[in-house]
mmCIF file with all atom_site columns, C-alpha atoms in Angstrom:
data_model
loop_
_atom_site.group_PDB
_atom_site.id
_atom_site.type_symbol
_atom_site.label_atom_id
_atom_site.label_alt_id
_atom_site.label_comp_id
_atom_site.label_asym_id
_atom_site.label_entity_id
_atom_site.label_seq_id
_atom_site.pdbx_PDB_ins_code
_atom_site.Cartn_x
_atom_site.Cartn_y
_atom_site.Cartn_z
_atom_site.occupancy
_atom_site.B_iso_or_equiv
_atom_site.pdbx_formal_charge
_atom_site.auth_seq_id
_atom_site.auth_comp_id
_atom_site.auth_asym_id
_atom_site.auth_atom_id
_atom_site.pdbx_PDB_model_num
ATOM 1   C CA . UNK A 1 1   ? -62.138 73.352 -16.527 1.00 96.00 ? 1   UNK A CA 1
ATOM 2   C CA . UNK A 1 2   ? -59.597 70.859 -17.827 1.00 97.00 ? 2   UNK A CA 1
ATOM 3   C CA . UNK A 1 3   ? -58.408 68.353 -15.216 1.00 98.00 ? 3   UNK A CA 1
ATOM 4   C CA . UNK A 1 4   ? -56.141 66.247 -17.391 1.00 97.00 ? 4   UNK A CA 1
ATOM 5   C CA . UNK A 1 5   ? -54.914 65.616 -20.911 1.00 98.00 ? 5   UNK A CA 1
ATOM 6   C CA . UNK A 1 6   ? -53.315 62.452 -22.254 1.00 97.00 ? 6   UNK A CA 1
ATOM 7   C CA . UNK A 1 7   ? -52.286 61.113 -25.620 1.00 97.00 ? 7   UNK A CA 1
ATOM 8   C CA . UNK A 1 8   ? -50.710 57.913 -26.857 1.00 97.00 ? 8   UNK A CA 1
ATOM 9   C CA . UNK A 1 9   ? -49.443 56.504 -30.130 1.00 98.00 ? 9   UNK A CA 1
ATOM 10  C CA . UNK A 1 10  ? -49.466 52.714 -30.523 1.00 98.00 ? 10  UNK A CA 1
ATOM 11  C CA . UNK A 1 11  ? -47.819 50.689 -33.263 1.00 98.00 ? 11  UNK A CA 1
ATOM 12  C CA . UNK A 1 12  ? -50.457 48.401 -34.774 1.00 98.00 ? 12  UNK A CA 1
ATOM 13  C CA . UNK A 1 13  ? -47.825 45.857 -35.894 1.00 98.00 ? 13  UNK A CA 1
ATOM 14  C CA . UNK A 1 14  ? -46.501 45.660 -32.318 1.00 98.00 ? 14  UNK A CA 1
ATOM 15  C CA . UNK A 1 15  ? -50.016 44.992 -31.011 1.00 98.00 ? 15  UNK A CA 1
ATOM 16  C CA . UNK A 1 16  ? -50.457 42.336 -33.755 1.00 98.00 ? 16  UNK A CA 1
ATOM 17  C CA . UNK A 1 17  ? -47.261 40.625 -32.604 1.00 98.00 ? 17  UNK A CA 1
ATOM 18  C CA . UNK A 1 18  ? -48.388 40.712 -28.990 1.00 98.00 ? 18  UNK A CA 1
ATOM 19  C CA . UNK A 1 19  ? -51.773 39.246 -29.926 1.00 97.00 ? 19  UNK A CA 1
ATOM 20  C CA . UNK A 1 20  ? -50.071 36.535 -31.974 1.00 97.00 ? 20  UNK A CA 1
ATOM 21  C CA . UNK A 1 21  ? -47.623 35.704 -29.204 1.00 97.00 ? 21  UNK A CA 1
ATOM 22  C CA . UNK A 1 22  ? -49.920 35.859 -26.157 1.00 97.00 ? 22  UNK A CA 1
ATOM 23  C CA . UNK A 1 23  ? -53.449 35.583 -27.634 1.00 95.00 ? 23  UNK A CA 1
ATOM 24  C CA . UNK A 1 24  ? -56.232 35.342 -25.071 1.00 96.00 ? 24  UNK A CA 1
ATOM 25  C CA . UNK A 1 25  ? -53.830 35.890 -22.183 1.00 97.00 ? 25  UNK A CA 1
ATOM 26  C CA . UNK A 1 26  ? -53.129 39.401 -23.507 1.00 97.00 ? 26  UNK A CA 1
ATOM 27  C CA . UNK A 1 27  ? -56.745 40.075 -24.558 1.00 97.00 ? 27  UNK A CA 1
ATOM 28  C CA . UNK A 1 28  ? -58.164 39.031 -21.195 1.00 97.00 ? 28  UNK A CA 1
ATOM 29  C CA . UNK A 1 29  ? -55.576 40.976 -19.196 1.00 95.00 ? 29  UNK A CA 1
ATOM 30  C CA . UNK A 1 30  ? -56.009 44.268 -21.043 1.00 96.00 ? 30  UNK A CA 1
ATOM 31  C CA . UNK A 1 31  ? -59.456 44.399 -22.652 1.00 98.00 ? 31  UNK A CA 1
ATOM 32  C CA . UNK A 1 32  ? -62.968 44.032 -21.244 1.00 97.00 ? 32  UNK A CA 1
ATOM 33  C CA . UNK A 1 33  ? -65.359 41.508 -22.761 1.00 97.00 ? 33  UNK A CA 1
ATOM 34  C CA . UNK A 1 34  ? -67.214 44.381 -24.473 1.00 95.00 ? 34  UNK A CA 1
ATOM 35  C CA . UNK A 1 35  ? -63.989 45.683 -26.017 1.00 97.00 ? 35  UNK A CA 1
ATOM 36  C CA . UNK A 1 36  ? -63.071 42.194 -27.200 1.00 97.00 ? 36  UNK A CA 1
ATOM 37  C CA . UNK A 1 37  ? -66.500 41.621 -28.778 1.00 96.00 ? 37  UNK A CA 1
ATOM 38  C CA . UNK A 1 38  ? -66.240 44.969 -30.605 1.00 95.00 ? 38  UNK A CA 1
ATOM 39  C CA . UNK A 1 39  ? -62.728 44.257 -31.891 1.00 96.00 ? 39  UNK A CA 1
ATOM 40  C CA . UNK A 1 40  ? -63.526 40.720 -33.027 1.00 96.00 ? 40  UNK A CA 1
ATOM 41  C CA . UNK A 1 41  ? -66.502 41.975 -35.079 1.00 95.00 ? 41  UNK A CA 1
ATOM 42  C CA . UNK A 1 42  ? -64.393 44.557 -36.918 1.00 93.00 ? 42  UNK A CA 1
ATOM 43  C CA . UNK A 1 43  ? -62.663 43.991 -40.232 1.00 94.00 ? 43  UNK A CA 1
ATOM 44  C CA . UNK A 1 44  ? -59.552 45.635 -38.750 1.00 95.00 ? 44  UNK A CA 1
ATOM 45  C CA . UNK A 1 45  ? -59.477 43.653 -35.517 1.00 97.00 ? 45  UNK A CA 1
ATOM 46  C CA . UNK A 1 46  ? -55.865 44.484 -34.643 1.00 97.00 ? 46  UNK A CA 1
ATOM 47  C CA . UNK A 1 47  ? -56.332 48.207 -35.410 1.00 97.00 ? 47  UNK A CA 1
ATOM 48  C CA . UNK A 1 48  ? -59.358 48.245 -33.112 1.00 97.00 ? 48  UNK A CA 1
ATOM 49  C CA . UNK A 1 49  ? -57.340 46.667 -30.291 1.00 98.00 ? 49  UNK A CA 1
ATOM 50  C CA . UNK A 1 50  ? -54.462 49.101 -30.913 1.00 98.00 ? 50  UNK A CA 1
ATOM 51  C CA . UNK A 1 51  ? -56.765 52.137 -30.706 1.00 98.00 ? 51  UNK A CA 1
ATOM 52  C CA . UNK A 1 52  ? -58.219 50.901 -27.439 1.00 98.00 ? 52  UNK A CA 1
ATOM 53  C CA . UNK A 1 53  ? -54.729 50.186 -26.084 1.00 97.00 ? 53  UNK A CA 1
ATOM 54  C CA . UNK A 1 54  ? -53.737 53.765 -26.956 1.00 98.00 ? 54  UNK A CA 1
ATOM 55  C CA . UNK A 1 55  ? -56.942 55.077 -25.334 1.00 98.00 ? 55  UNK A CA 1
ATOM 56  C CA . UNK A 1 56  ? -56.170 53.299 -22.059 1.00 97.00 ? 56  UNK A CA 1
ATOM 57  C CA . UNK A 1 57  ? -52.607 54.671 -22.063 1.00 95.00 ? 57  UNK A CA 1
ATOM 58  C CA . UNK A 1 58  ? -53.897 58.184 -22.849 1.00 96.00 ? 58  UNK A CA 1
ATOM 59  C CA . UNK A 1 59  ? -56.557 57.965 -20.126 1.00 97.00 ? 59  UNK A CA 1
ATOM 60  C CA . UNK A 1 60  ? -54.016 56.852 -17.525 1.00 95.00 ? 60  UNK A CA 1
ATOM 61  C CA . UNK A 1 61  ? -51.869 59.861 -18.455 1.00 95.00 ? 61  UNK A CA 1
ATOM 62  C CA . UNK A 1 62  ? -54.865 62.215 -18.232 1.00 96.00 ? 62  UNK A CA 1
ATOM 63  C CA . UNK A 1 63  ? -55.555 60.786 -14.771 1.00 95.00 ? 63  UNK A CA 1
ATOM 64  C CA . UNK A 1 64  ? -52.020 61.847 -13.890 1.00 92.00 ? 64  UNK A CA 1
ATOM 65  C CA . UNK A 1 65  ? -50.809 58.375 -12.999 1.00 85.00 ? 65  UNK A CA 1
ATOM 66  C CA . UNK A 1 66  ? -49.737 56.502 -16.079 1.00 75.00 ? 66  UNK A CA 1
ATOM 67  C CA . UNK A 1 67  ? -50.167 52.777 -15.590 1.00 71.00 ? 67  UNK A CA 1
ATOM 68  C CA . UNK A 1 68  ? -48.980 52.686 -12.004 1.00 70.00 ? 68  UNK A CA 1
ATOM 69  C CA . UNK A 1 69  ? -50.344 53.356 -8.537  1.00 66.00 ? 69  UNK A CA 1
ATOM 70  C CA . UNK A 1 70  ? -52.807 50.445 -8.679  1.00 67.00 ? 70  UNK A CA 1
ATOM 71  C CA . UNK A 1 71  ? -54.578 51.324 -11.921 1.00 79.00 ? 71  UNK A CA 1
ATOM 72  C CA . UNK A 1 72  ? -55.515 48.271 -13.982 1.00 89.00 ? 72  UNK A CA 1
ATOM 73  C CA . UNK A 1 73  ? -55.983 48.027 -17.731 1.00 93.00 ? 73  UNK A CA 1
ATOM 74  C CA . UNK A 1 74  ? -59.603 46.961 -17.342 1.00 95.00 ? 74  UNK A CA 1
ATOM 75  C CA . UNK A 1 75  ? -60.306 49.939 -15.039 1.00 95.00 ? 75  UNK A CA 1
ATOM 76  C CA . UNK A 1 76  ? -60.529 51.915 -18.294 1.00 97.00 ? 76  UNK A CA 1
ATOM 77  C CA . UNK A 1 77  ? -62.814 50.718 -21.089 1.00 98.00 ? 77  UNK A CA 1
ATOM 78  C CA . UNK A 1 78  ? -63.797 52.141 -24.455 1.00 97.00 ? 78  UNK A CA 1
ATOM 79  C CA . UNK A 1 79  ? -67.219 51.619 -25.979 1.00 96.00 ? 79  UNK A CA 1
ATOM 80  C CA . UNK A 1 80  ? -69.078 53.451 -28.715 1.00 94.00 ? 80  UNK A CA 1
ATOM 81  C CA . UNK A 1 81  ? -72.291 55.428 -28.810 1.00 95.00 ? 81  UNK A CA 1
ATOM 82  C CA . UNK A 1 82  ? -74.800 54.486 -31.528 1.00 95.00 ? 82  UNK A CA 1
ATOM 83  C CA . UNK A 1 83  ? -73.289 57.330 -33.583 1.00 96.00 ? 83  UNK A CA 1
ATOM 84  C CA . UNK A 1 84  ? -69.903 55.585 -33.428 1.00 93.00 ? 84  UNK A CA 1
ATOM 85  C CA . UNK A 1 85  ? -68.384 58.170 -31.082 1.00 96.00 ? 85  UNK A CA 1
ATOM 86  C CA . UNK A 1 86  ? -66.003 56.492 -28.629 1.00 97.00 ? 86  UNK A CA 1
ATOM 87  C CA . UNK A 1 87  ? -66.584 56.956 -24.905 1.00 97.00 ? 87  UNK A CA 1
ATOM 88  C CA . UNK A 1 88  ? -64.337 56.052 -21.977 1.00 98.00 ? 88  UNK A CA 1
ATOM 89  C CA . UNK A 1 89  ? -65.708 54.395 -18.850 1.00 98.00 ? 89  UNK A CA 1
ATOM 90  C CA . UNK A 1 90  ? -63.653 54.099 -15.680 1.00 97.00 ? 90  UNK A CA 1
ATOM 91  C CA . UNK A 1 91  ? -64.110 51.728 -12.749 1.00 96.00 ? 91  UNK A CA 1
ATOM 92  C CA . UNK A 1 92  ? -62.051 50.588 -9.792  1.00 94.00 ? 92  UNK A CA 1
ATOM 93  C CA . UNK A 1 93  ? -58.977 52.599 -8.958  1.00 92.00 ? 93  UNK A CA 1
ATOM 94  C CA . UNK A 1 94  ? -59.297 54.749 -12.099 1.00 94.00 ? 94  UNK A CA 1
ATOM 95  C CA . UNK A 1 95  ? -62.774 55.851 -10.959 1.00 96.00 ? 95  UNK A CA 1
ATOM 96  C CA . UNK A 1 96  ? -61.416 56.575 -7.474  1.00 94.00 ? 96  UNK A CA 1
ATOM 97  C CA . UNK A 1 97  ? -58.603 58.681 -8.951  1.00 95.00 ? 97  UNK A CA 1
ATOM 98  C CA . UNK A 1 98  ? -61.098 60.541 -11.158 1.00 97.00 ? 98  UNK A CA 1
ATOM 99  C CA . UNK A 1 99  ? -63.279 61.287 -8.119  1.00 97.00 ? 99  UNK A CA 1
ATOM 100 C CA . UNK A 1 100 ? -60.223 62.625 -6.219  1.00 96.00 ? 100 UNK A CA 1
ATOM 101 C CA . UNK A 1 101 ? -59.381 64.940 -9.134  1.00 96.00 ? 101 UNK A CA 1
ATOM 102 C CA . UNK A 1 102 ? -62.899 66.302 -9.514  1.00 98.00 ? 102 UNK A CA 1
ATOM 103 C CA . UNK A 1 103 ? -63.599 69.495 -7.530  1.00 97.00 ? 103 UNK A CA 1
ATOM 104 C CA . UNK A 1 104 ? -66.700 69.619 -5.311  1.00 97.00 ? 104 UNK A CA 1
ATOM 105 C CA . UNK A 1 105 ? -69.796 70.747 -7.194  1.00 96.00 ? 105 UNK A CA 1
ATOM 106 C CA . UNK A 1 106 ? -68.452 69.412 -10.508 1.00 97.00 ? 106 UNK A CA 1
ATOM 107 C CA . UNK A 1 107 ? -68.898 66.281 -12.581 1.00 97.00 ? 107 UNK A CA 1
ATOM 108 C CA . UNK A 1 108 ? -66.067 64.746 -14.573 1.00 98.00 ? 108 UNK A CA 1
ATOM 109 C CA . UNK A 1 109 ? -66.510 64.200 -18.294 1.00 97.00 ? 109 UNK A CA 1
ATOM 110 C CA . UNK A 1 110 ? -63.961 62.104 -20.192 1.00 98.00 ? 110 UNK A CA 1
ATOM 111 C CA . UNK A 1 111 ? -63.616 63.024 -23.857 1.00 98.00 ? 111 UNK A CA 1
ATOM 112 C CA . UNK A 1 112 ? -61.793 60.557 -26.109 1.00 98.00 ? 112 UNK A CA 1
ATOM 113 C CA . UNK A 1 113 ? -60.947 60.484 -29.778 1.00 98.00 ? 113 UNK A CA 1
ATOM 114 C CA . UNK A 1 114 ? -59.332 57.615 -31.674 1.00 98.00 ? 114 UNK A CA 1
ATOM 115 C CA . UNK A 1 115 ? -57.693 57.388 -35.079 1.00 97.00 ? 115 UNK A CA 1
ATOM 116 C CA . UNK A 1 116 ? -55.453 55.047 -36.999 1.00 96.00 ? 116 UNK A CA 1
ATOM 117 C CA . UNK A 1 117 ? -53.381 55.101 -40.154 1.00 96.00 ? 117 UNK A CA 1
ATOM 118 C CA . UNK A 1 118 ? -51.399 51.899 -40.443 1.00 95.00 ? 118 UNK A CA 1
ATOM 119 C CA . UNK A 1 119 ? -49.023 51.275 -38.765 1.00 98.00 ? 119 UNK A CA 1
ATOM 120 C CA . UNK A 1 120 ? -50.148 53.790 -36.125 1.00 98.00 ? 120 UNK A CA 1
ATOM 121 C CA . UNK A 1 121 ? -53.130 54.055 -33.796 1.00 98.00 ? 121 UNK A CA 1
ATOM 122 C CA . UNK A 1 122 ? -53.576 57.205 -31.743 1.00 98.00 ? 122 UNK A CA 1
ATOM 123 C CA . UNK A 1 123 ? -55.802 58.280 -28.882 1.00 98.00 ? 123 UNK A CA 1
ATOM 124 C CA . UNK A 1 124 ? -56.322 61.633 -27.230 1.00 98.00 ? 124 UNK A CA 1
ATOM 125 C CA . UNK A 1 125 ? -58.136 62.005 -23.892 1.00 98.00 ? 125 UNK A CA 1
ATOM 126 C CA . UNK A 1 126 ? -59.278 65.188 -22.167 1.00 98.00 ? 126 UNK A CA 1
ATOM 127 C CA . UNK A 1 127 ? -60.855 65.085 -18.720 1.00 98.00 ? 127 UNK A CA 1
ATOM 128 C CA . UNK A 1 128 ? -63.162 68.027 -18.088 1.00 98.00 ? 128 UNK A CA 1
ATOM 129 C CA . UNK A 1 129 ? -64.751 69.148 -14.813 1.00 98.00 ? 129 UNK A CA 1
ATOM 130 C CA . UNK A 1 130 ? -68.179 70.599 -15.535 1.00 96.00 ? 130 UNK A CA 1
ATOM 131 C CA . UNK A 1 131 ? -70.183 72.437 -12.838 1.00 96.00 ? 131 UNK A CA 1
ATOM 132 C CA . UNK A 1 132 ? -73.219 70.508 -11.715 1.00 94.00 ? 132 UNK A CA 1
ATOM 133 C CA . UNK A 1 133 ? -76.331 72.551 -12.424 1.00 87.00 ? 133 UNK A CA 1
ATOM 134 C CA . UNK A 1 134 ? -79.084 71.796 -9.941  1.00 79.00 ? 134 UNK A CA 1
ATOM 135 C CA . UNK A 1 135 ? -82.636 72.196 -11.268 1.00 77.00 ? 135 UNK A CA 1
ATOM 136 C CA . UNK A 1 136 ? -84.528 74.933 -9.520  1.00 74.00 ? 136 UNK A CA 1
ATOM 137 C CA . UNK A 1 137 ? -87.472 73.763 -7.461  1.00 65.00 ? 137 UNK A CA 1
ATOM 138 C CA . UNK A 1 138 ? -90.279 75.377 -5.601  1.00 56.00 ? 138 UNK A CA 1
ATOM 139 C CA . UNK A 1 139 ? -92.710 78.199 -6.445  1.00 65.00 ? 139 UNK A CA 1
ATOM 140 C CA . UNK A 1 140 ? -91.739 80.362 -9.367  1.00 59.00 ? 140 UNK A CA 1
ATOM 141 C CA . UNK A 1 141 ? -89.168 77.874 -10.654 1.00 55.00 ? 141 UNK A CA 1
#
């Protein structure tokens, strides 16, 4: 079942201006060390930051809070699987909110997709509750 959906559109030029104006202060407030390392290795550093910004906004919307109620930017972090697929990790208050949303007997799965076409970066997040399947044990299992 779907627990939440969020999307966000970020202007890459706006993120570039913010990075230019505030530099590390902005990076360290919003992005985890892993996200910063990923962005700094990319040819399109600013686009990478903008996509992750959009992903955090979209995730906060899917959690039903937006960026309020105690949620912090770093409570949501994007990394990539070896295939390149982005994945969202939540900690702190975002993880607590996710646990509150998740029905008993279910696990929450956060799906995220990112795209950009200058000057726009977009993210879409869907939070799914999937029933937990317990392995059968005992004779005849």
